Amino acid sequence: MKILTLNFLTCARKTCKSSPAAFPLHPRDAELEIVETEFNALFIQNILPRVEWDALKGLCTELGLTNVPPEAPEPKELFDTSIKSAGIDEKEKEPTQLTRDLHNLLLETTIQSGKLVCGNCGHEYAIKEGIANFLLPSHMV
Amino acid sequence: MSRPEDTLPPDLYYNDPVSRQYTTSSRIQKIQAQMTHRALQILNLPPSQSSHILDVGSGSGLSGAILTQRGHTWVGMDISASMLAIALQRGTGALPRKRRKLAQDMEMDVEDGIDDKQSNDEDAGDEEVEDEGEEDEIGDDAPCEGDLLLADIGQALPFRPGTFDAAISISAVQWLCQAESSDENDAPTRRLKRFFEALYVCLKRGGKAVMQFYPRNQKERDMVGTAARRAGFGAGFLVDAEGTKAEKVYLVCSVGGEDVTATIEAMEDVEIEGGAVGAGRGREQKGKFGKGEYKKGSKEWIMRKKERMERKGMVVKKNSKYTGRKRKVAF
Ligand SMILES: [Zn+2]
């Protein structure tokens, strides 16, 4: 389970739908693993505006990950805008180190096992082999 | 030939031997890959964009492999733990790599007494698997790149609003038309309602979902289309090879802002059914529709109203291809 996905997951219970405490879910006993994946700056550019930065910072603190920028990076910080690369095609722009760091944090840092706990109802979702179990007993649907 | 969803719920149907057989059948793989390519073609994502995509009923990760190949990041949901386990085996060498090997496995499976015909995907006509296109070579040697959730799409999609640019689903939605138990809360209508409402929320504005599925009859197809529209989607059906053994039904859904019919009409060789509703209508309109299944202001609604007025002897404007279409707002 990627940190990115964790930044989008909420409690699945109907009763938690409208509760702000149901997002983000809180990782417990998490075993982290770096799983390398192809760097894609365009995806970072696309998804960054949808990342809830405060939630991300909270998650990272809970997971013991440091060095997360205090504020969400601006889109213009993702690509090198020096004179050298000015005026060239978007696709050929050079991504910055920040973009690579974001890729590493959001897409390559994964939870292999542990659980996710809802801050509203306390329900625990187990993670095994990187797969979170969101099946609910029928009385919780 | 029995339909899989008539016998068991998917988490039980896709148990270990069936999952493996389903995944290693090269024929099923080819058809699934073709349908995924078709779904992506219908989605028509901006070519320069690298999207965040939900795969509803991601199974063994075959569609996901194609999404990865196209440079997208995806999250898959599936109710079958053994299918998900197979997705995890991608890239580890645990799955057969060559088609010849796949064929052998399939023969072995048949000898083992597994009925090859239990899958809907097997219903497709032979003509579909003749062409040896490059796009069908979906390597089992590539690891599964998407995140996977073990989840029942008829219960909930646990994502915050606007999480995904788009969603695809291959051969999964028909399972929602099954009652999971005799409990009223598990009735197909309830499951469909929860699914489409949650899907609507987790797609971004202007986002689209393309879902291939196997409705067993017209009534079931209508039930799914109605559930999508009631959740607020503009929704229409695209049918390939209609009336043949290889018929494929795609439900095309859009979250506001786009007339689905126009998109489908622009494509060749397709039959359009259902049409689009709710074009340009936003989330704030969700749940507000008139009596019956047609949303107020939709093309269907206008046509119905015109019919009623004509029956009453009133003079109505002649229908044109623009009837009920969204008009641009001029400022
Ligand atoms: Zn909760």
mmCIF file of N, CA, C and O in Angstrom, chain B residues 232-326:
data_model
loop_
_atom_site.group_PDB
_atom_site.id
_atom_site.type_symbol
_atom_site.label_atom_id
_atom_site.label_comp_id
_atom_site.label_asym_id
_atom_site.label_seq_id
_atom_site.Cartn_x
_atom_site.Cartn_y
_atom_site.Cartn_z
ATOM 1 N N GLY B 232 -26.368 10.131 -10.204
ATOM 2 C CA GLY B 232 -25.968 11.434 -10.718
ATOM 3 C C GLY B 232 -25.147 11.385 -11.992
ATOM 4 O O GLY B 232 -24.816 12.424 -12.565
ATOM 5 N N PHE B 233 -24.794 10.187 -12.442
ATOM 6 C CA PHE B 233 -23.973 10.063 -13.643
ATOM 7 C C PHE B 233 -24.758 10.394 -14.911
ATOM 8 O O PHE B 233 -25.954 10.109 -14.994
ATOM 9 N N GLY B 234 -24.085 10.949 -15.895
ATOM 10 C CA GLY B 234 -24.565 10.881 -17.258
ATOM 11 C C GLY B 234 -24.151 9.497 -17.719
ATOM 12 O O GLY B 234 -22.981 9.139 -17.599
ATOM 13 N N ALA B 235 -25.084 8.677 -18.193
ATOM 14 C CA ALA B 235 -24.722 7.289 -18.476
ATOM 15 C C ALA B 235 -25.364 6.785 -19.752
ATOM 16 O O ALA B 235 -26.499 7.130 -20.065
ATOM 17 N N GLY B 236 -24.627 5.999 -20.493
ATOM 18 C CA GLY B 236 -25.155 5.379 -21.693
ATOM 19 C C GLY B 236 -24.466 4.041 -21.928
ATOM 20 O O GLY B 236 -23.444 3.753 -21.306
ATOM 21 N N PHE B 237 -25.053 3.232 -22.817
ATOM 22 C CA PHE B 237 -24.449 1.942 -23.122
ATOM 23 C C PHE B 237 -23.834 1.956 -24.511
ATOM 24 O O PHE B 237 -24.392 2.540 -25.437
ATOM 25 N N LEU B 238 -22.705 1.312 -24.606
ATOM 26 C CA LEU B 238 -22.081 1.081 -25.903
ATOM 27 C C LEU B 238 -22.010 -0.438 -26.060
ATOM 28 O O LEU B 238 -21.556 -1.122 -25.150
ATOM 29 N N VAL B 239 -22.526 -0.932 -27.197
ATOM 30 C CA VAL B 239 -22.560 -2.378 -27.377
ATOM 31 C C VAL B 239 -21.767 -2.768 -28.611
ATOM 32 O O VAL B 239 -22.059 -2.313 -29.717
ATOM 33 N N ASP B 240 -20.767 -3.583 -28.433
ATOM 34 C CA ASP B 240 -19.978 -4.107 -29.549
ATOM 35 C C ASP B 240 -20.529 -5.470 -29.949
ATOM 36 O O ASP B 240 -20.954 -6.243 -29.088
ATOM 37 N N ALA B 241 -20.498 -5.734 -31.231
ATOM 38 C CA ALA B 241 -20.911 -7.044 -31.764
ATOM 39 C C ALA B 241 -22.282 -7.449 -31.242
ATOM 40 O O ALA B 241 -22.490 -8.578 -30.799
ATOM 41 N N GLU B 242 -23.205 -6.493 -31.282
ATOM 42 C CA GLU B 242 -24.514 -6.735 -30.692
ATOM 43 C C GLU B 242 -25.222 -7.923 -31.334
ATOM 44 O O GLU B 242 -25.209 -8.107 -32.539
ATOM 45 N N GLY B 243 -25.833 -8.701 -30.486
ATOM 46 C CA GLY B 243 -26.619 -9.831 -30.955
ATOM 47 C C GLY B 243 -25.803 -11.052 -31.345
ATOM 48 O O GLY B 243 -26.359 -12.081 -31.709
ATOM 49 N N THR B 244 -24.475 -10.956 -31.271
ATOM 50 C CA THR B 244 -23.652 -12.121 -31.577
ATOM 51 C C THR B 244 -23.200 -12.770 -30.276
ATOM 52 O O THR B 244 -23.418 -12.250 -29.192
ATOM 53 N N LYS B 245 -22.542 -13.888 -30.438
ATOM 54 C CA LYS B 245 -22.010 -14.595 -29.275
ATOM 55 C C LYS B 245 -20.946 -13.763 -28.567
ATOM 56 O O LYS B 245 -20.705 -13.915 -27.379
ATOM 57 N N ALA B 246 -20.296 -12.901 -29.343
ATOM 58 C CA ALA B 246 -19.192 -12.110 -28.785
ATOM 59 C C ALA B 246 -19.652 -10.741 -28.293
ATOM 60 O O ALA B 246 -18.829 -9.854 -28.087
ATOM 61 N N GLU B 247 -20.961 -10.563 -28.143
ATOM 62 C CA GLU B 247 -21.477 -9.263 -27.720
ATOM 63 C C GLU B 247 -20.802 -8.765 -26.443
ATOM 64 O O GLU B 247 -20.604 -9.530 -25.496
ATOM 65 N N LYS B 248 -20.460 -7.466 -26.450
ATOM 66 C CA LYS B 248 -19.847 -6.868 -25.272
ATOM 67 C C LYS B 248 -20.580 -5.569 -24.937
ATOM 68 O O LYS B 248 -20.751 -4.708 -25.796
ATOM 69 N N VAL B 249 -20.996 -5.468 -23.696
ATOM 70 C CA VAL B 249 -21.738 -4.296 -23.241
ATOM 71 C C VAL B 249 -20.837 -3.427 -22.365
ATOM 72 O O VAL B 249 -20.231 -3.930 -21.409
ATOM 73 N N TYR B 250 -20.737 -2.156 -22.719
ATOM 74 C CA TYR B 250 -19.964 -1.211 -21.917
ATOM 75 C C TYR B 250 -20.902 -0.122 -21.394
ATOM 76 O O TYR B 250 -21.587 0.532 -22.177
ATOM 77 N N LEU B 251 -20.902 0.067 -20.101
ATOM 78 C CA LEU B 251 -21.625 1.185 -19.511
ATOM 79 C C LEU B 251 -20.640 2.346 -19.411
ATOM 80 O O LEU B 251 -19.560 2.204 -18.843
ATOM 81 N N VAL B 252 -21.016 3.468 -20.007
ATOM 82 C CA VAL B 252 -20.147 4.642 -20.004
ATOM 83 C C VAL B 252 -20.772 5.703 -19.097
ATOM 84 O O VAL B 252 -21.904 6.117 -19.317
ATOM 85 N N CYS B 253 -20.043 6.103 -18.072
ATOM 86 C CA CYS B 253 -20.566 7.044 -17.084
ATOM 87 C C CYS B 253 -19.695 8.285 -17.023
ATOM 88 O O CYS B 253 -18.478 8.190 -17.073
ATOM 89 N N SER B 254 -20.342 9.430 -16.885
ATOM 90 C CA SER B 254 -19.556 10.645 -16.755
ATOM 91 C C SER B 254 -20.061 11.492 -15.599
ATOM 92 O O SER B 254 -21.260 11.593 -15.351
ATOM 93 N N VAL B 255 -19.125 12.066 -14.852
ATOM 94 C CA VAL B 255 -19.463 12.917 -13.710
ATOM 95 C C VAL B 255 -19.604 14.354 -14.195
ATOM 96 O O VAL B 255 -18.628 15.083 -14.287
ATOM 97 N N GLY B 256 -20.817 14.722 -14.571
ATOM 98 C CA GLY B 256 -21.074 16.103 -14.977
ATOM 99 C C GLY B 256 -20.237 16.562 -16.159
ATOM 100 O O GLY B 256 -19.240 15.967 -16.517
ATOM 101 N N GLY B 257 -20.694 17.628 -16.772
ATOM 102 C CA GLY B 257 -19.850 18.329 -17.736
ATOM 103 C C GLY B 257 -19.734 17.727 -19.122
ATOM 104 O O GLY B 257 -19.335 18.403 -20.041
ATOM 105 N N GLU B 258 -20.092 16.447 -19.286
ATOM 106 C CA GLU B 258 -19.911 15.904 -20.626
ATOM 107 C C GLU B 258 -21.082 15.045 -21.056
ATOM 108 O O GLU B 258 -21.600 14.244 -20.284
ATOM 109 N N ASP B 259 -21.467 15.215 -22.290
ATOM 110 C CA ASP B 259 -22.521 14.399 -22.861
ATOM 111 C C ASP B 259 -21.899 13.105 -23.357
ATOM 112 O O ASP B 259 -21.127 13.085 -24.292
ATOM 113 N N VAL B 260 -22.231 12.027 -22.678
ATOM 114 C CA VAL B 260 -21.625 10.744 -23.005
ATOM 115 C C VAL B 260 -21.999 10.299 -24.417
ATOM 116 O O VAL B 260 -21.200 9.739 -25.151
ATOM 117 N N THR B 261 -23.229 10.604 -24.816
ATOM 118 C CA THR B 261 -23.692 10.170 -26.134
ATOM 119 C C THR B 261 -22.815 10.727 -27.241
ATOM 120 O O THR B 261 -22.480 10.031 -28.194
ATOM 121 N N ALA B 262 -22.415 11.991 -27.081
ATOM 122 C CA ALA B 262 -21.584 12.618 -28.106
ATOM 123 C C ALA B 262 -20.269 11.867 -28.260
ATOM 124 O O ALA B 262 -19.804 11.623 -29.377
ATOM 125 N N THR B 263 -19.703 11.480 -27.144
ATOM 126 C CA THR B 263 -18.444 10.734 -27.175
ATOM 127 C C THR B 263 -18.630 9.414 -27.901
ATOM 128 O O THR B 263 -17.838 9.021 -28.748
ATOM 129 N N ILE B 264 -19.710 8.731 -27.549
ATOM 130 C CA ILE B 264 -19.940 7.417 -28.143
ATOM 131 C C ILE B 264 -20.296 7.539 -29.617
ATOM 132 O O ILE B 264 -19.837 6.776 -30.444
ATOM 133 N N GLU B 265 -21.099 8.556 -29.934
ATOM 134 C CA GLU B 265 -21.510 8.737 -31.326
ATOM 135 C C GLU B 265 -20.329 8.957 -32.242
ATOM 136 O O GLU B 265 -20.349 8.594 -33.412
ATOM 137 N N ALA B 266 -19.285 9.592 -31.677
ATOM 138 C CA ALA B 266 -18.108 9.893 -32.487
ATOM 139 C C ALA B 266 -17.343 8.629 -32.866
ATOM 140 O O ALA B 266 -16.487 8.647 -33.734
ATOM 141 N N MET B 267 -17.652 7.527 -32.195
ATOM 142 C CA MET B 267 -16.940 6.290 -32.484
ATOM 143 C C MET B 267 -17.676 5.509 -33.557
ATOM 144 O O MET B 267 -18.882 5.605 -33.684
ATOM 145 N N GLU B 268 -16.918 4.702 -34.266
ATOM 146 C CA GLU B 268 -17.532 3.948 -35.352
ATOM 147 C C GLU B 268 -18.008 2.583 -34.889
ATOM 148 O O GLU B 268 -17.552 2.055 -33.891
ATOM 149 N N ASP B 269 -18.919 2.030 -35.668
ATOM 150 C CA ASP B 269 -19.377 0.656 -35.450
ATOM 151 C C ASP B 269 -19.923 0.401 -34.048
ATOM 152 O O ASP B 269 -19.626 -0.612 -33.444
ATOM 153 N N VAL B 270 -20.663 1.327 -33.540
ATOM 154 C CA VAL B 270 -21.230 1.056 -32.230
ATOM 155 C C VAL B 270 -22.731 1.308 -32.231
ATOM 156 O O VAL B 270 -23.248 2.081 -33.013
ATOM 157 N N GLU B 271 -23.383 0.604 -31.367
ATOM 158 C CA GLU B 271 -24.796 0.818 -31.148
ATOM 159 C C GLU B 271 -24.934 1.619 -29.866
ATOM 160 O O GLU B 271 -24.260 1.349 -28.891
ATOM 161 N N ILE B 272 -25.786 2.610 -29.890
ATOM 162 C CA ILE B 272 -25.957 3.393 -28.675
ATOM 163 C C ILE B 272 -27.310 3.104 -28.064
ATOM 164 O O ILE B 272 -28.312 3.026 -28.752
ATOM 165 N N GLU B 273 -27.266 2.927 -26.784
ATOM 166 C CA GLU B 273 -28.514 2.718 -26.073
ATOM 167 C C GLU B 273 -28.547 3.613 -24.864
ATOM 168 O O GLU B 273 -27.526 3.961 -24.325
ATOM 169 N N GLY B 274 -29.718 3.918 -24.438
ATOM 170 C CA GLY B 274 -29.822 4.637 -23.164
ATOM 171 C C GLY B 274 -29.565 6.114 -23.288
ATOM 172 O O GLY B 274 -30.267 6.915 -22.717
ATOM 173 N N GLY B 275 -28.587 6.471 -24.074
ATOM 174 C CA GLY B 275 -28.286 7.882 -24.234
ATOM 175 C C GLY B 275 -27.695 8.475 -22.983
ATOM 176 O O GLY B 275 -27.510 7.803 -21.977
ATOM 177 N N ALA B 276 -27.388 9.740 -23.056
ATOM 178 C CA ALA B 276 -26.778 10.398 -21.907
ATOM 179 C C ALA B 276 -27.799 11.237 -21.186
ATOM 180 O O ALA B 276 -28.707 11.784 -21.782
ATOM 181 N N VAL B 277 -27.639 11.302 -19.907
ATOM 182 C CA VAL B 277 -28.459 12.217 -19.128
ATOM 183 C C VAL B 277 -27.554 13.046 -18.241
ATOM 184 O O VAL B 277 -26.417 12.704 -18.010
ATOM 185 N N GLY B 278 -28.091 14.114 -17.769
ATOM 186 C CA GLY B 278 -27.390 14.866 -16.750
ATOM 187 C C GLY B 278 -26.161 15.596 -17.238
ATOM 188 O O GLY B 278 -25.337 16.022 -16.439
ATOM 189 N N ALA B 279 -25.999 15.748 -18.533
ATOM 190 C CA ALA B 279 -24.827 16.462 -19.021
ATOM 191 C C ALA B 279 -24.805 17.857 -18.432
ATOM 192 O O ALA B 279 -25.799 18.570 -18.446
ATOM 193 N N GLY B 280 -23.670 18.219 -17.922
ATOM 194 C CA GLY B 280 -23.520 19.561 -17.391
ATOM 195 C C GLY B 280 -24.139 19.762 -16.029
ATOM 196 O O GLY B 280 -24.093 20.845 -15.482
ATOM 197 N N ARG B 281 -24.694 18.718 -15.498
ATOM 198 C CA ARG B 281 -25.291 18.861 -14.175
ATOM 199 C C ARG B 281 -24.278 18.435 -13.137
ATOM 200 O O ARG B 281 -23.624 17.433 -13.257
ATOM 201 N N GLY B 282 -24.187 19.205 -12.109
ATOM 202 C CA GLY B 282 -23.121 18.985 -11.137
ATOM 203 C C GLY B 282 -23.559 18.155 -9.956
ATOM 204 O O GLY B 282 -24.666 17.659 -9.891
ATOM 205 N N ARG B 283 -22.623 17.999 -9.030
ATOM 206 C CA ARG B 283 -22.881 17.225 -7.829
ATOM 207 C C ARG B 283 -24.039 17.790 -7.027
ATOM 208 O O ARG B 283 -24.739 17.067 -6.347
ATOM 209 N N GLU B 284 -24.205 19.119 -7.094
ATOM 210 C CA GLU B 284 -25.246 19.732 -6.278
ATOM 211 C C GLU B 284 -26.636 19.279 -6.711
ATOM 212 O O GLU B 284 -27.582 19.379 -5.950
ATOM 213 N N GLN B 285 -26.721 18.742 -7.938
ATOM 214 C CA GLN B 285 -28.011 18.287 -8.447
ATOM 215 C C GLN B 285 -28.286 16.849 -8.073
ATOM 216 O O GLN B 285 -29.339 16.326 -8.334
ATOM 217 N N LYS B 286 -27.272 16.219 -7.481
ATOM 218 C CA LYS B 286 -27.363 14.789 -7.212
ATOM 219 C C LYS B 286 -28.649 14.440 -6.455
ATOM 220 O O LYS B 286 -29.008 15.087 -5.490
ATOM 221 N N GLY B 287 -29.277 13.402 -6.924
ATOM 222 C CA GLY B 287 -30.443 12.924 -6.201
ATOM 223 C C GLY B 287 -31.727 13.636 -6.563
ATOM 224 O O GLY B 287 -32.798 13.185 -6.232
ATOM 225 N N LYS B 288 -31.618 14.734 -7.270
ATOM 226 C CA LYS B 288 -32.823 15.462 -7.647
ATOM 227 C C LYS B 288 -33.262 15.052 -9.043
ATOM 228 O O LYS B 288 -32.637 15.412 -10.023
ATOM 229 N N PHE B 289 -34.249 14.282 -9.123
ATOM 230 C CA PHE B 289 -34.792 14.000 -10.441
ATOM 231 C C PHE B 289 -36.276 13.784 -10.297
ATOM 232 O O PHE B 289 -36.787 13.537 -9.203
ATOM 233 N N GLY B 290 -36.942 13.890 -11.420
ATOM 234 C CA GLY B 290 -38.388 13.787 -11.377
ATOM 235 C C GLY B 290 -38.829 12.362 -11.149
ATOM 236 O O GLY B 290 -38.035 11.469 -10.943
ATOM 237 N N LYS B 291 -40.115 12.148 -11.214
ATOM 238 C CA LYS B 291 -40.645 10.807 -11.067
ATOM 239 C C LYS B 291 -40.083 9.916 -12.158
ATOM 240 O O LYS B 291 -39.765 10.365 -13.238
ATOM 241 N N GLY B 292 -39.980 8.651 -11.884
ATOM 242 C CA GLY B 292 -39.487 7.729 -12.885
ATOM 243 C C GLY B 292 -37.982 7.784 -12.953
ATOM 244 O O GLY B 292 -37.332 8.362 -12.101
ATOM 245 N N GLU B 293 -37.447 7.184 -14.011
ATOM 246 C CA GLU B 293 -36.010 7.001 -14.033
ATOM 247 C C GLU B 293 -35.294 8.087 -14.813
ATOM 248 O O GLU B 293 -34.091 8.071 -14.931
ATOM 249 N N TYR B 294 -36.021 9.034 -15.377
ATOM 250 C CA TYR B 294 -35.339 10.032 -16.183
ATOM 251 C C TYR B 294 -35.184 11.334 -15.416
ATOM 252 O O TYR B 294 -36.100 11.838 -14.806
ATOM 253 N N LYS B 295 -33.997 11.840 -15.475
ATOM 254 C CA LYS B 295 -33.677 13.058 -14.769
ATOM 255 C C LYS B 295 -34.297 14.252 -15.474
ATOM 256 O O LYS B 295 -34.266 14.332 -16.702
ATOM 257 N N LYS B 296 -34.823 15.155 -14.699
ATOM 258 C CA LYS B 296 -35.431 16.345 -15.269
ATOM 259 C C LYS B 296 -34.405 17.101 -16.109
ATOM 260 O O LYS B 296 -33.280 17.322 -15.679
ATOM 261 N N GLY B 297 -34.790 17.465 -17.308
ATOM 262 C CA GLY B 297 -33.885 18.212 -18.176
ATOM 263 C C GLY B 297 -33.057 17.319 -19.078
ATOM 264 O O GLY B 297 -32.429 17.779 -20.013
ATOM 265 N N SER B 298 -33.045 16.024 -18.810
ATOM 266 C CA SER B 298 -32.267 15.129 -19.649
ATOM 267 C C SER B 298 -32.993 14.930 -20.972
ATOM 268 O O SER B 298 -34.175 15.240 -21.116
ATOM 269 N N LYS B 299 -32.245 14.366 -21.935
ATOM 270 C CA LYS B 299 -32.840 14.130 -23.232
ATOM 271 C C LYS B 299 -34.065 13.216 -23.102
ATOM 272 O O LYS B 299 -35.116 13.489 -23.648
ATOM 273 N N GLU B 300 -33.891 12.141 -22.341
ATOM 274 C CA GLU B 300 -35.008 11.207 -22.161
ATOM 275 C C GLU B 300 -36.220 11.903 -21.562
ATOM 276 O O GLU B 300 -37.351 11.679 -21.966
ATOM 277 N N TRP B 301 -35.928 12.731 -20.580
ATOM 278 C CA TRP B 301 -36.998 13.423 -19.886
ATOM 279 C C TRP B 301 -37.751 14.338 -20.845
ATOM 280 O O TRP B 301 -38.989 14.373 -20.879
ATOM 281 N N ILE B 302 -36.981 15.050 -21.666
ATOM 282 C CA ILE B 302 -37.601 15.962 -22.630
ATOM 283 C C ILE B 302 -38.451 15.174 -23.631
ATOM 284 O O ILE B 302 -39.591 15.526 -23.927
ATOM 285 N N MET B 303 -37.866 14.049 -24.118
ATOM 286 C CA MET B 303 -38.602 13.232 -25.086
ATOM 287 C C MET B 303 -39.904 12.700 -24.482
ATOM 288 O O MET B 303 -40.958 12.746 -25.109
ATOM 289 N N ARG B 304 -39.798 12.223 -23.262
ATOM 290 C CA ARG B 304 -40.987 11.722 -22.583
ATOM 291 C C ARG B 304 -42.053 12.816 -22.451
ATOM 292 O O ARG B 304 -43.217 12.603 -22.702
ATOM 293 N N LYS B 305 -41.558 13.973 -22.029
ATOM 294 C CA LYS B 305 -42.490 15.076 -21.805
ATOM 295 C C LYS B 305 -43.153 15.478 -23.121
ATOM 296 O O LYS B 305 -44.348 15.718 -23.186
ATOM 297 N N LYS B 306 -42.320 15.503 -24.177
ATOM 298 C CA LYS B 306 -42.882 15.849 -25.489
ATOM 299 C C LYS B 306 -43.950 14.843 -25.904
ATOM 300 O O LYS B 306 -44.999 15.205 -26.411
ATOM 301 N N GLU B 307 -43.652 13.560 -25.671
ATOM 302 C CA GLU B 307 -44.620 12.519 -26.000
ATOM 303 C C GLU B 307 -45.933 12.749 -25.269
ATOM 304 O O GLU B 307 -47.006 12.689 -25.865
ATOM 305 N N ARG B 308 -45.782 13.020 -23.974
ATOM 306 C CA ARG B 308 -46.986 13.229 -23.162
ATOM 307 C C ARG B 308 -47.781 14.427 -23.679
ATOM 308 O O ARG B 308 -48.993 14.388 -23.797
ATOM 309 N N MET B 309 -47.051 15.503 -23.994
ATOM 310 C CA MET B 309 -47.723 16.718 -24.469
ATOM 311 C C MET B 309 -48.399 16.483 -25.804
ATOM 312 O O MET B 309 -49.514 16.937 -26.042
ATOM 313 N N GLU B 310 -47.699 15.716 -26.684
ATOM 314 C CA GLU B 310 -48.282 15.423 -27.983
ATOM 315 C C GLU B 310 -49.556 14.608 -27.839
ATOM 316 O O GLU B 310 -50.535 14.834 -28.520
ATOM 317 N N ARG B 311 -49.486 13.661 -26.920
ATOM 318 C CA ARG B 311 -50.660 12.826 -26.684
ATOM 319 C C ARG B 311 -51.836 13.677 -26.227
ATOM 320 O O ARG B 311 -52.975 13.392 -26.515
ATOM 321 N N LYS B 312 -51.501 14.721 -25.497
ATOM 322 C CA LYS B 312 -52.563 15.610 -25.028
ATOM 323 C C LYS B 312 -52.994 16.594 -26.113
ATOM 324 O O LYS B 312 -53.773 17.504 -25.868
ATOM 325 N N GLY B 313 -52.415 16.458 -27.299
ATOM 326 C CA GLY B 313 -52.808 17.309 -28.413
ATOM 327 C C GLY B 313 -52.113 18.657 -28.448
ATOM 328 O O GLY B 313 -52.520 19.566 -29.157
ATOM 329 N N MET B 314 -51.051 18.792 -27.696
ATOM 330 C CA MET B 314 -50.348 20.063 -27.703
ATOM 331 C C MET B 314 -49.324 20.079 -28.830
ATOM 332 O O MET B 314 -48.862 19.049 -29.291
ATOM 333 N N VAL B 315 -49.000 21.260 -29.283
ATOM 334 C CA VAL B 315 -47.994 21.395 -30.340
ATOM 335 C C VAL B 315 -46.606 21.460 -29.690
ATOM 336 O O VAL B 315 -46.364 22.294 -28.832
ATOM 337 N N VAL B 316 -45.759 20.553 -30.091
ATOM 338 C CA VAL B 316 -44.408 20.585 -29.536
ATOM 339 C C VAL B 316 -43.383 20.774 -30.643
ATOM 340 O O VAL B 316 -43.618 20.427 -31.796
ATOM 341 N N LYS B 317 -42.259 21.313 -30.265
ATOM 342 C CA LYS B 317 -41.190 21.553 -31.228
ATOM 343 C C LYS B 317 -40.688 20.207 -31.753
ATOM 344 O O LYS B 317 -40.559 19.239 -31.020
ATOM 345 N N LYS B 318 -40.429 20.172 -33.067
ATOM 346 C CA LYS B 318 -39.950 18.950 -33.683
ATOM 347 C C LYS B 318 -38.605 18.530 -33.055
ATOM 348 O O LYS B 318 -37.760 19.373 -32.784
ATOM 349 N N ASN B 319 -38.460 17.238 -32.838
ATOM 350 C CA ASN B 319 -37.199 16.751 -32.275
ATOM 351 C C ASN B 319 -36.067 16.958 -33.267
ATOM 352 O O ASN B 319 -36.219 16.730 -34.453
ATOM 353 N N SER B 320 -34.941 17.375 -32.781
ATOM 354 C CA SER B 320 -33.765 17.471 -33.636
ATOM 355 C C SER B 320 -32.642 16.763 -32.916
ATOM 356 O O SER B 320 -32.789 16.326 -31.786
ATOM 357 N N LYS B 321 -31.526 16.690 -33.598
ATOM 358 C CA LYS B 321 -30.408 16.027 -32.928
ATOM 359 C C LYS B 321 -29.901 16.864 -31.764
ATOM 360 O O LYS B 321 -29.090 16.422 -30.964
ATOM 361 N N TYR B 322 -30.370 18.080 -31.695
ATOM 362 C CA TYR B 322 -29.924 18.926 -30.576
ATOM 363 C C TYR B 322 -30.857 18.831 -29.375
ATOM 364 O O TYR B 322 -30.560 19.367 -28.327
ATOM 365 N N THR B 323 -31.986 18.127 -29.576
ATOM 366 C CA THR B 323 -32.946 18.030 -28.484
ATOM 367 C C THR B 323 -32.294 17.467 -27.226
ATOM 368 O O THR B 323 -31.702 16.397 -27.255
ATOM 369 N N GLY B 324 -32.416 18.211 -26.163
ATOM 370 C CA GLY B 324 -31.913 17.715 -24.890
ATOM 371 C C GLY B 324 -30.414 17.767 -24.733
ATOM 372 O O GLY B 324 -29.870 17.386 -23.715
ATOM 373 N N ARG B 325 -29.720 18.246 -25.752
ATOM 374 C CA ARG B 325 -28.269 18.348 -25.639
ATOM 375 C C ARG B 325 -27.906 19.523 -24.764
ATOM 376 O O ARG B 325 -28.625 20.505 -24.676
ATOM 377 N N LYS B 326 -26.755 19.407 -24.185
ATOM 378 C CA LYS B 326 -26.270 20.505 -23.359
ATOM 379 C C LYS B 326 -25.888 21.683 -24.251
ATOM 380 O O LYS B 326 -25.313 21.515 -25.312
#
